[in-house]
Tab-separated table of C-alpha atoms and ligand atoms in Angstrom:
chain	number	residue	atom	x	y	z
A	1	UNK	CA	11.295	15.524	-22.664
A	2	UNK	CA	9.192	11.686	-21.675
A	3	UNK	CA	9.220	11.498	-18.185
A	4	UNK	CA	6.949	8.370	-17.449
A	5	UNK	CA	5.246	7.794	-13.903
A	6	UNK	CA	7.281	4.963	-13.064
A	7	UNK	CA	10.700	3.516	-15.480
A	8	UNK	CA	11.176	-0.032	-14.320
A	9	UNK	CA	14.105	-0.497	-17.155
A	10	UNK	CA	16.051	2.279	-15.499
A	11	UNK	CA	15.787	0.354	-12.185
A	12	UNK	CA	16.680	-3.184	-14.243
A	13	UNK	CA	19.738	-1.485	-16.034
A	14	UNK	CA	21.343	-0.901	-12.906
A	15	UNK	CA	20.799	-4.882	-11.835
A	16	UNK	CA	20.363	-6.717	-14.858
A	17	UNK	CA	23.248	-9.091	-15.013
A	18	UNK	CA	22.609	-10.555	-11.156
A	19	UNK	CA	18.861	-10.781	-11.610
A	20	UNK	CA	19.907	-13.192	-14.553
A	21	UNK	CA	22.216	-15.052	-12.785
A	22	UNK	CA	19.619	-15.431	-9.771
A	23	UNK	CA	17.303	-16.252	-12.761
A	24	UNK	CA	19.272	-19.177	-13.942
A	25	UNK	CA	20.073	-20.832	-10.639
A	26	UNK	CA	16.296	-21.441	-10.386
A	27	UNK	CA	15.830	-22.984	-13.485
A	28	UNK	CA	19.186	-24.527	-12.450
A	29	UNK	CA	17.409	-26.060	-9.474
A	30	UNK	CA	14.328	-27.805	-10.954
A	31	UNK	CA	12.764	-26.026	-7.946
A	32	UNK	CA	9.800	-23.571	-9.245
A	33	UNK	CA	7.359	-23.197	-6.702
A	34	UNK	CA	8.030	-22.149	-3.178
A	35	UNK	CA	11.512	-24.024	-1.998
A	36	UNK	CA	14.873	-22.524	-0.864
A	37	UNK	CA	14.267	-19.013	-2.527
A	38	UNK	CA	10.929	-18.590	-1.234
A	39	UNK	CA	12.127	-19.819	2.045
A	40	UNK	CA	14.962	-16.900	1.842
A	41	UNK	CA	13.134	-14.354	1.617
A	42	UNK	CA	11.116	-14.917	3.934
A	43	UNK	CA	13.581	-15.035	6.522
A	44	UNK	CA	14.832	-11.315	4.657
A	45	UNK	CA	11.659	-10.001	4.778
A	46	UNK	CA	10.865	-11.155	8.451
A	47	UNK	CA	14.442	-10.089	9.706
A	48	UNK	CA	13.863	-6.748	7.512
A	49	UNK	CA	10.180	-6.049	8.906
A	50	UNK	CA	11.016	-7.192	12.574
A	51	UNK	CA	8.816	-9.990	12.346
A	52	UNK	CA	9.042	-13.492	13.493
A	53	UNK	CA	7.181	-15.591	10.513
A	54	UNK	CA	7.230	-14.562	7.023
A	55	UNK	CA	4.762	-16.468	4.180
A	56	UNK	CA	5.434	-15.802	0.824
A	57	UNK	CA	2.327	-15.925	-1.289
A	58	UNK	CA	1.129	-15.553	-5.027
A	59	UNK	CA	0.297	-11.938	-4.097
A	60	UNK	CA	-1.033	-9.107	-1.820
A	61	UNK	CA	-4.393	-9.633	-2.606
A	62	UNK	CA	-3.981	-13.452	-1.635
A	63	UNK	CA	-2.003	-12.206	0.959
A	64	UNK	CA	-4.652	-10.140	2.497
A	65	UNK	CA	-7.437	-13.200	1.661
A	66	UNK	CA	-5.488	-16.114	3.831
A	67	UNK	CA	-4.650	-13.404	6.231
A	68	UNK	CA	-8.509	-13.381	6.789
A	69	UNK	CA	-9.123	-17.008	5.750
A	70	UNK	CA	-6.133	-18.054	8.841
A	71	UNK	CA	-8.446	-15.865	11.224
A	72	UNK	CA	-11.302	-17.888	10.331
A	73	UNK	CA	-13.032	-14.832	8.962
A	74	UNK	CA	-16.628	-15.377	6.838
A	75	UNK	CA	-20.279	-15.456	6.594
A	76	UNK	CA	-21.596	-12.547	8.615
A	77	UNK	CA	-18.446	-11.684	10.215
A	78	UNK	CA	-17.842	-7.695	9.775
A	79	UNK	CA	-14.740	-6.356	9.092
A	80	UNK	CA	-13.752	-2.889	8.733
A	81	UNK	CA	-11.537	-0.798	6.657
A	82	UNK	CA	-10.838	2.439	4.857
A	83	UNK	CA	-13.056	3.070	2.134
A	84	UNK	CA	-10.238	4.438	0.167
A	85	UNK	CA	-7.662	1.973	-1.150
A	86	UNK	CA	-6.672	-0.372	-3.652
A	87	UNK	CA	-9.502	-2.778	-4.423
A	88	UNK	CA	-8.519	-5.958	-3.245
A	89	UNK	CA	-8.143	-4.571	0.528
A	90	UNK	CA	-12.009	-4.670	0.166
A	91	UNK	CA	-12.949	-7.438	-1.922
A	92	UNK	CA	-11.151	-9.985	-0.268
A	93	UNK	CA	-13.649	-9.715	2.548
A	94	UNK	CA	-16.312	-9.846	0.366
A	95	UNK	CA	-15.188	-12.953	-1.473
A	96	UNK	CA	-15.225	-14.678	2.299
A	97	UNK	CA	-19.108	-13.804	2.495
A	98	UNK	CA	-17.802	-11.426	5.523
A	99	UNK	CA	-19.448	-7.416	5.319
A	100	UNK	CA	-16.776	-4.423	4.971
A	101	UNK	CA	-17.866	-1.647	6.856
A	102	UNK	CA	-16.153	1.261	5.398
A	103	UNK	CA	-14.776	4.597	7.210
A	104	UNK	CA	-13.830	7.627	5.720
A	105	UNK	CA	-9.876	8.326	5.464
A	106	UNK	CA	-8.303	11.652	6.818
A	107	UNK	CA	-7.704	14.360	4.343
A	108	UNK	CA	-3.533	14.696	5.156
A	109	UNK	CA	-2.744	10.668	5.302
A	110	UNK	CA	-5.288	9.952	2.787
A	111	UNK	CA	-5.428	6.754	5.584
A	112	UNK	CA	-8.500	5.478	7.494
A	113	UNK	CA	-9.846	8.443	9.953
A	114	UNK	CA	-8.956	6.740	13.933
A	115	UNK	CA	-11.384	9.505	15.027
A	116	UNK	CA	-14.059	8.259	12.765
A	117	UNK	CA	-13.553	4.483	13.626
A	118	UNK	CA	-13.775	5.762	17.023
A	119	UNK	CA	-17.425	6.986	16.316
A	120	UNK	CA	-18.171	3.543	14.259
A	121	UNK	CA	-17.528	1.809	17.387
A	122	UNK	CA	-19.474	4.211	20.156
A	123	UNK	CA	-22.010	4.850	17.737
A	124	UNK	CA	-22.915	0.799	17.036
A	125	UNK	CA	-22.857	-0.914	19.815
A	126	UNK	CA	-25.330	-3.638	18.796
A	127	UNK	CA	-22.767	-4.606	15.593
A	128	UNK	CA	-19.362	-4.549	17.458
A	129	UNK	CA	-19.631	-7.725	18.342
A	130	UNK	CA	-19.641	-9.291	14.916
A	131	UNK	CA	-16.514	-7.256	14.335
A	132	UNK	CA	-14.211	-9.947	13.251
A	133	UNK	CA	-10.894	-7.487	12.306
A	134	UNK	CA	-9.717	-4.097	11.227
A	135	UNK	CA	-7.763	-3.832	8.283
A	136	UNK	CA	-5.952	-0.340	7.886
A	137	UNK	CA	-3.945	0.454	4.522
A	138	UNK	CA	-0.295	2.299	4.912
A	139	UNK	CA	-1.440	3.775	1.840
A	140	UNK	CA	1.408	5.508	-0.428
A	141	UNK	CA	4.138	4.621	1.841
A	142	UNK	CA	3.142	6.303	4.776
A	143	UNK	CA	1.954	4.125	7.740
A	144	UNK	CA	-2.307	4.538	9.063
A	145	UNK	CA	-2.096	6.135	13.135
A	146	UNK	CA	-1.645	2.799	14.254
A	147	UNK	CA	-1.856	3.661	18.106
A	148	UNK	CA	-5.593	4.586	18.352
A	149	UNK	CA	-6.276	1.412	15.868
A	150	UNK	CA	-3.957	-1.178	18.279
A	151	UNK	CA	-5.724	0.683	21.433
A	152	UNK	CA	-9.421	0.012	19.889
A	153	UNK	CA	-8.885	-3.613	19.112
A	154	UNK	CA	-7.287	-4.220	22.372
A	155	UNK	CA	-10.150	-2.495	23.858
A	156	UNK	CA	-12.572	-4.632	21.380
A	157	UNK	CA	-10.231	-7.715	21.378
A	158	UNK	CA	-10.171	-7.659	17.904
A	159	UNK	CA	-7.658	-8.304	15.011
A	160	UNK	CA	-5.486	-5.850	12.711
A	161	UNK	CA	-4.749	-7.388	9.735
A	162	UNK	CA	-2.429	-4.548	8.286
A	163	UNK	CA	-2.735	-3.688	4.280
A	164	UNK	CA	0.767	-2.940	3.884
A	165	UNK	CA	0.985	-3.281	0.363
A	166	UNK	CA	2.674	-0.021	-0.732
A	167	UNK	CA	4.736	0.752	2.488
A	168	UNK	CA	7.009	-2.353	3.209
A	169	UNK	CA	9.925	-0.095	5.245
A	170	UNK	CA	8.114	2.661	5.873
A	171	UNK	CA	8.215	3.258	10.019
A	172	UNK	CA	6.156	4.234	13.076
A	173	UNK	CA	6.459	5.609	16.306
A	174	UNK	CA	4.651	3.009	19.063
A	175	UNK	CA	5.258	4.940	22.684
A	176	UNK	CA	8.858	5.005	22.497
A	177	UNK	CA	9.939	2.251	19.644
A	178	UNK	CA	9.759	2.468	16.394
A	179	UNK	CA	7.787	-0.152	14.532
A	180	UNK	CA	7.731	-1.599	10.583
A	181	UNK	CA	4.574	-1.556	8.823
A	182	UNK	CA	3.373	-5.111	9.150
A	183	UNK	CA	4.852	-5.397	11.824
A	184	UNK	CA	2.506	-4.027	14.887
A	185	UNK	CA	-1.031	-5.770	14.040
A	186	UNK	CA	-1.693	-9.392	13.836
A	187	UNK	CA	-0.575	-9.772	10.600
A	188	UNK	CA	0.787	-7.354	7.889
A	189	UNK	CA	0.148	-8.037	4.036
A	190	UNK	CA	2.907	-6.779	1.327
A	191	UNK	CA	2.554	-6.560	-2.109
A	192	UNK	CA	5.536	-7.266	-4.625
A	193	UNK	CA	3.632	-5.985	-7.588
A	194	UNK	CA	6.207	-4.605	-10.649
A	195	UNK	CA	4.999	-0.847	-9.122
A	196	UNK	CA	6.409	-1.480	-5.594
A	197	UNK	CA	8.836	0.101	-4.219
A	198	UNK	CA	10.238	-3.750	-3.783
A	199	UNK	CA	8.303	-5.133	-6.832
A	200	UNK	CA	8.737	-8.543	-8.878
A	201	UNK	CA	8.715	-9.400	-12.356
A	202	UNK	CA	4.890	-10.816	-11.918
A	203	UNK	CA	2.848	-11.262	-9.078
A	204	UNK	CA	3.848	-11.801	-5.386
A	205	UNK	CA	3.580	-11.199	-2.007
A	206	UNK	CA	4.329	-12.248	1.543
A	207	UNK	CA	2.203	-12.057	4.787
A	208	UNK	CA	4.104	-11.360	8.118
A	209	UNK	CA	3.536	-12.065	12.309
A	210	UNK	CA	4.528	-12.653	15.478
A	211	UNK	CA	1.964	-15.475	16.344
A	212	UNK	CA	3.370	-18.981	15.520
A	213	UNK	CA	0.116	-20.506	15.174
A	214	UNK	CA	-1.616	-18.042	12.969
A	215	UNK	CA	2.005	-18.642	11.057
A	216	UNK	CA	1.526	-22.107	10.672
A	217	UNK	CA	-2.614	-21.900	9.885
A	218	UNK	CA	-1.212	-19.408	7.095
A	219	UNK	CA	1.454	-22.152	5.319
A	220	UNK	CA	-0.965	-24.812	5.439
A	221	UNK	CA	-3.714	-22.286	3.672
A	222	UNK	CA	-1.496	-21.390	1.189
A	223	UNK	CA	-1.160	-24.743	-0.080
A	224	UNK	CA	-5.026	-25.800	-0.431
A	225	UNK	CA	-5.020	-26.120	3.319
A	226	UNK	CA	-3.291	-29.327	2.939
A	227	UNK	CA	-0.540	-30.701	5.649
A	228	UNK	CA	0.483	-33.549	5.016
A	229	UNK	CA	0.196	-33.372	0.878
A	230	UNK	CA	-3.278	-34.268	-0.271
A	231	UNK	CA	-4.581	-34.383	3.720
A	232	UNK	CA	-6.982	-30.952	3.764
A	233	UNK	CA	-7.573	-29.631	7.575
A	234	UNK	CA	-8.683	-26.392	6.199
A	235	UNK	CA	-9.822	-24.824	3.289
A	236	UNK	CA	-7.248	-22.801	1.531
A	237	UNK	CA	-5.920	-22.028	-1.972
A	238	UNK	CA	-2.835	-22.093	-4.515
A	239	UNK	CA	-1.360	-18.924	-2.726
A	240	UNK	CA	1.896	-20.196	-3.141
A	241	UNK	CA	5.057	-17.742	-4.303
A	242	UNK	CA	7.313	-18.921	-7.045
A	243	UNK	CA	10.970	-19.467	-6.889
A	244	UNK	CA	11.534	-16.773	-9.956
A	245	UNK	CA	9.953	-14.008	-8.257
A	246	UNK	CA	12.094	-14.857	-4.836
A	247	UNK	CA	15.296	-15.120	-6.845
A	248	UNK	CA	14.610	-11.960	-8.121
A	249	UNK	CA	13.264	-10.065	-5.212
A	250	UNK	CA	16.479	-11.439	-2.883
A	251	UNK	CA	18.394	-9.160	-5.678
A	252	UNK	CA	16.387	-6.421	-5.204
A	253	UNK	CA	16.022	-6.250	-1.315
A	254	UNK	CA	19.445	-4.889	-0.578
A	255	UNK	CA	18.763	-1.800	-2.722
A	256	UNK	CA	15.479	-1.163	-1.118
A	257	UNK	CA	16.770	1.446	1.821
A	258	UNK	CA	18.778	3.060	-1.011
A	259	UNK	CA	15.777	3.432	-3.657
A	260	UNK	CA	13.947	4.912	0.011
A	261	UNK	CA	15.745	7.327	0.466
A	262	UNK	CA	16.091	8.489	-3.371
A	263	UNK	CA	12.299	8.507	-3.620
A	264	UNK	CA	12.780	10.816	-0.785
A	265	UNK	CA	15.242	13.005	-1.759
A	266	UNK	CA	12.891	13.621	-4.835
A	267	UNK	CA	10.275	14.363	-2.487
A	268	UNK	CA	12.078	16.984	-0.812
A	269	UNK	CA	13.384	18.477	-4.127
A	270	UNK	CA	9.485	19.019	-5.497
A	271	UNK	CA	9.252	20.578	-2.325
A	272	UNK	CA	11.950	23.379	-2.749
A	273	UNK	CA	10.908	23.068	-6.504
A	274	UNK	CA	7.279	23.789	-6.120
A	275	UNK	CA	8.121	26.847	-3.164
A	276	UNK	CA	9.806	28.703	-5.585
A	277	UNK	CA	6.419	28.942	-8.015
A	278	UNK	CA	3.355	30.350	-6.539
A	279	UNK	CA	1.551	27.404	-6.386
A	280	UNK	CA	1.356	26.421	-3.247
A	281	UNK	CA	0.527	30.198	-1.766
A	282	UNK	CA	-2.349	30.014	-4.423
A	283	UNK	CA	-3.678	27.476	-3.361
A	284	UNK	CA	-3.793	25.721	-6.647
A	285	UNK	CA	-1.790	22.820	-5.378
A	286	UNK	CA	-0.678	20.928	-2.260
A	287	UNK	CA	1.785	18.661	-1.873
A	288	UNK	CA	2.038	15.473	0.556
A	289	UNK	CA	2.607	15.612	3.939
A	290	UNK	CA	4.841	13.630	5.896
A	291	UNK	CA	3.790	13.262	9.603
A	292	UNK	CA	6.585	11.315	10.812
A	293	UNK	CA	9.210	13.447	10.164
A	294	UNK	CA	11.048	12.164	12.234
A	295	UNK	CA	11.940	8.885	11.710
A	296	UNK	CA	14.495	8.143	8.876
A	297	UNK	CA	11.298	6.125	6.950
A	298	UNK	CA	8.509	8.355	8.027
A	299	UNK	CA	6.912	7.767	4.522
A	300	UNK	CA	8.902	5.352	1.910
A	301	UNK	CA	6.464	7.227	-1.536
A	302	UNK	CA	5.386	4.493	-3.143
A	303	UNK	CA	3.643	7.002	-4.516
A	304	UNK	CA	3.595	11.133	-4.573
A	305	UNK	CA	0.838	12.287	-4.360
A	306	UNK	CA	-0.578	16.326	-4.968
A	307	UNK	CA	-3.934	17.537	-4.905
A	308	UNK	CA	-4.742	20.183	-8.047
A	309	UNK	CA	-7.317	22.110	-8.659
A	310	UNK	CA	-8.773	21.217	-12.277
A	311	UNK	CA	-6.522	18.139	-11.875
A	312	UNK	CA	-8.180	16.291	-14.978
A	313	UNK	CA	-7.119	18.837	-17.184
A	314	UNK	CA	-3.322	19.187	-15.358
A	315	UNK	CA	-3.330	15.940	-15.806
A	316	UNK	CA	-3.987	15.963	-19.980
A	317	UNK	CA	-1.851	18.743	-20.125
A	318	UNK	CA	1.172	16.977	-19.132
A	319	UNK	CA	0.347	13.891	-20.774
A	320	UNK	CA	0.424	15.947	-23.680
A	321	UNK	CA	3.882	17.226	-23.026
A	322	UNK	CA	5.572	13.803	-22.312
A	323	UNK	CA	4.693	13.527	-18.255
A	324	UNK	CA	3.182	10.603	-16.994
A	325	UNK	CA	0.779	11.133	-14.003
A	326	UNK	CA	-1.744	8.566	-12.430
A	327	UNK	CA	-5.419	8.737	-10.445
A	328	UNK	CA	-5.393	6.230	-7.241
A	329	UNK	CA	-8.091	5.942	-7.075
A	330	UNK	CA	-10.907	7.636	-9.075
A	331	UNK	CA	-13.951	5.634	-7.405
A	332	UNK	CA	-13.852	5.289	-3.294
A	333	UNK	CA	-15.235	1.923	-3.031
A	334	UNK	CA	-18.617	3.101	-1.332
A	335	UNK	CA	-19.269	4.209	-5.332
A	336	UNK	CA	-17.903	1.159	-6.772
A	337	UNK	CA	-21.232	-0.557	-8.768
A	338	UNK	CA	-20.147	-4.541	-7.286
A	339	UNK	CA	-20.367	-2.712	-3.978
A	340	UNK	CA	-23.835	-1.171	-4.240
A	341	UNK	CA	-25.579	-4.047	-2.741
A	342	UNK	CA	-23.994	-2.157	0.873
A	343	UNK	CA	-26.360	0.672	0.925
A	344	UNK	CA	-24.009	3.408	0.608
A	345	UNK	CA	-24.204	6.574	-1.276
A	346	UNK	CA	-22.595	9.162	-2.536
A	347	UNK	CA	-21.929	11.767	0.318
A	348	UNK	CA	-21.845	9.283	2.815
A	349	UNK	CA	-17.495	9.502	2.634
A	350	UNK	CA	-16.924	13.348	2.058
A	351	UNK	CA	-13.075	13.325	2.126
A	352	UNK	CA	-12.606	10.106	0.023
A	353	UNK	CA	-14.868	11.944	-2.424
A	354	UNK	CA	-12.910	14.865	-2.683
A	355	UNK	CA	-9.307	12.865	-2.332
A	356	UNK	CA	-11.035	11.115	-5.830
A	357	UNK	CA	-11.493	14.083	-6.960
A	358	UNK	CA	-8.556	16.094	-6.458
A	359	UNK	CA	-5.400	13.741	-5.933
A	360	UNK	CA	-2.896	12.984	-8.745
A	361	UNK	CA	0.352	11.013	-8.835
A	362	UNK	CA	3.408	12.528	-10.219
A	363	UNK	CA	6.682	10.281	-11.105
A	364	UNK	CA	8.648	9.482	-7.839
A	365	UNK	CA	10.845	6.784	-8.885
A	366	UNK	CA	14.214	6.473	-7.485
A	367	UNK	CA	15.933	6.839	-11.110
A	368	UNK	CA	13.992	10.229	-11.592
A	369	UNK	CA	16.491	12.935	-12.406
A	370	UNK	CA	16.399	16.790	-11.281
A	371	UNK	CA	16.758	17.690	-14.750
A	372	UNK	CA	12.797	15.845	-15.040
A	373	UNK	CA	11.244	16.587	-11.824
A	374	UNK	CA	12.483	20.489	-13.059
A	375	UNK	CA	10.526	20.061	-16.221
A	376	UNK	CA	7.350	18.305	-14.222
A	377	UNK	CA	7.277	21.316	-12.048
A	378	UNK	CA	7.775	23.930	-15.183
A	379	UNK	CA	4.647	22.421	-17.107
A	380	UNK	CA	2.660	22.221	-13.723
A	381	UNK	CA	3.294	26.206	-13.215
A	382	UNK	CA	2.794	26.979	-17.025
A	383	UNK	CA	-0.496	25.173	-16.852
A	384	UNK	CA	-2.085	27.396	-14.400
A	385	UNK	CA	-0.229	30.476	-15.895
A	386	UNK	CA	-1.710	30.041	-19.121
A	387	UNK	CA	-5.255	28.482	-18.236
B	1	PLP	C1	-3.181	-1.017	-0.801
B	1	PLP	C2	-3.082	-2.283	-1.606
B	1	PLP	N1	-3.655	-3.393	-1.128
B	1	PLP	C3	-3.573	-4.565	-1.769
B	1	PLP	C4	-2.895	-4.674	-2.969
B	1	PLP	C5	-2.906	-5.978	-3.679
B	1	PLP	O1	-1.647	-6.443	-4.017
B	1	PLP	P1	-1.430	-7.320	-5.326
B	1	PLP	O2	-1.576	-6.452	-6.521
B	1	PLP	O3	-0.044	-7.853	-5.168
B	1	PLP	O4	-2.432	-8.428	-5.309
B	1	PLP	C6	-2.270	-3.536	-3.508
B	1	PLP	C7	-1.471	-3.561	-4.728
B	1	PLP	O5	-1.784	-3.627	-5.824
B	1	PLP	C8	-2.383	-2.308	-2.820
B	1	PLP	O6	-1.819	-1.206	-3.295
């Protein structure tokens, strides 16, 4: 049996003939770039997220970059952030000639550590005030403990910029309301990469708020900072969205609760799954944890991830039996060589270390059957049975 970490065509097979149709009406429209697509979804996403302004941009990354860019973030500014992630969360404050001070992530959430950040901020005093924002990641669909985060840059009157790249949907308990990632900082970043759970067919992705003005700074950025046409205010970029990639993310975002709560359902079933082996009592694997439990979208899986003992060698076994599995992220970005210059070292981050280390992504996708997740979960017991 193939069982790949993510099928995109099984996803497409299901909505082929109205992403086509949405296809068409843009190339219908002579409109390519931004215009009444882009300007649709970002009234879905903002009505979706609970947000008032939505910005559709050529990507997270550039997301995450005018999110910083529209806070007038650069030379010598600090900003802070889990040292486990997806690279651009970190290099987009290096490419503003701003320092990322990094902070190790908690072992369960795999997010940034709020008791560490705590320590950052008692333990230097004499830096806090170049502390120009806080970027936490949702990472793999489950949402950072935003509370302490929102209570230290109240405290600190600083910004959240919130990396919510892989958990658009996913939920969080604020006192008593319950709040969409990108939705409680100053801004929230999204990703529409092919691999998310709302992905396009290229590049995209949108940047969200509640404050009109950092709204409007953000639209003008996104177009080379220029308002009116060829009249630059600011600095920006070509962070604009195309039409295409609205079109075809319009057709997607009805499904997205439903391909939720499938991702979920598989979650649930490698649970039962995996308790009937003895892998879990052996301690040879663990399995995610959801801390929200909760709320209907206490985690949204992007991605599933296990920790395994010998999990390089798992990992070739099942390749070698048809299973696709994936490392995120081999290399904490304290290790990363473009990020020596910081004066970190290897130690200094024990539990992104050992997430590196240990942590391995099995297939989640909605379209994945029992019949395969059965199989994935055979292969993973026969492994340590026979090794
Ligand atoms: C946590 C995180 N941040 C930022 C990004 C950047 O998004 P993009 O690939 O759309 O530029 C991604 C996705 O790849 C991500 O997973």
């Amino acid at each position: 049996m193939k069982v790949p970490l993510l099928d995109l065509g099984a996803q497409i097979k299901r909505l082929r003939p109205e992403i086509i149709k949405a296809i068409e009406e843009v190339i219908d429209s002579n409109q390519y770039i931004l215009g009444p697509k882009v300007a649709a979804l970002e009234e879905a996403i903002s009505d979706y997220v609970g947000c008032r302004y939505a910005i559709g941009t050529s990507s997270g990354t550039d997301a995450l970059l005018s999110s910083l860019m529209a806070l007038g973030i650069g030379h010598q500014d600090l900003v802070i952030t889990s040292v486990y992630s997806f690279f651009s969360t970190a290099s987009v404050i290096v490419r503003l000639s701003a320092r990322p001070i990094f902070i190790d992530i908690d072992p369960i959430t795999y997010n940034i550590d709020t008791k560490r950040l705590e320590d950052w901020f008692k333990k230097n005093r004499e830096e806090v005030r170049k502390v120009r924002a806080i970027i936490p990641v949702h990472l793999y669909g489950q949402c950072a403990d935003m509370g302490p985060i929102l209570d230290i840059s109240r405290r600190y009157n600083i910004p959240v910029i919130e990396d919510a790249a892989q958990a658009l949907g996913a939920e969080y308990r604020l006192e008593d309301r319950v709040f969409k990632a990108g939705s409680m900082g100053n801004v929230g970043c999204f990703s529409f990469f092919p691999s998310k759970n709302l992905g396009a067919m290229g590049d995209g992705g949108m940047a969200v708020t509640n404050d009109k003005e950092l709204a409007d700074r953000l639209r003008i950025i996104r177009v080379h900072g220029a308002r009116p046409k060829y009249f630059h205010s600011l600095i920006g970029g070509n962070f604009r969205l195309d039409s295409i990639q609205a079109a075809i993310l319009l057709v997607k975002l009805p499904y997205l609760e439903r391909w939720h709560k499938e991702r979920r359902k598989n979650a649930e079933r490698y649970e039962i799954l995996f308790k009937n082996t003895k892998l879990l009592e052996r301690q040879l694997i663990k399995l995610p944890k959801v801390l929200y439990k909760d709320l209907k979208n206490g985690h949204i899986f992007n991605q599933y991830i296990i920790r395994a003992k010998r999990r390089d060698e798992l990992r070739k076994f099942l390749k070698e039996r048809g299973i696709g599995t994936a490392i995120y992220y081999p290399l904490p970005f304290h290790l990363q060589p473009c990020f020596r210059y910081l004066g970190y070292k290897k130690g200094d981050f024990p539990e992104a270390e050992r997430a590196a280390e240990e942590t391995l992504a099995l297939p989640i996708y909605p379209e994945l059957t029992e019949e395969m997740q059965v199989y994935i979960v055979e292969k993973i017991d026969e492994f340590y049975e026979i090794s």
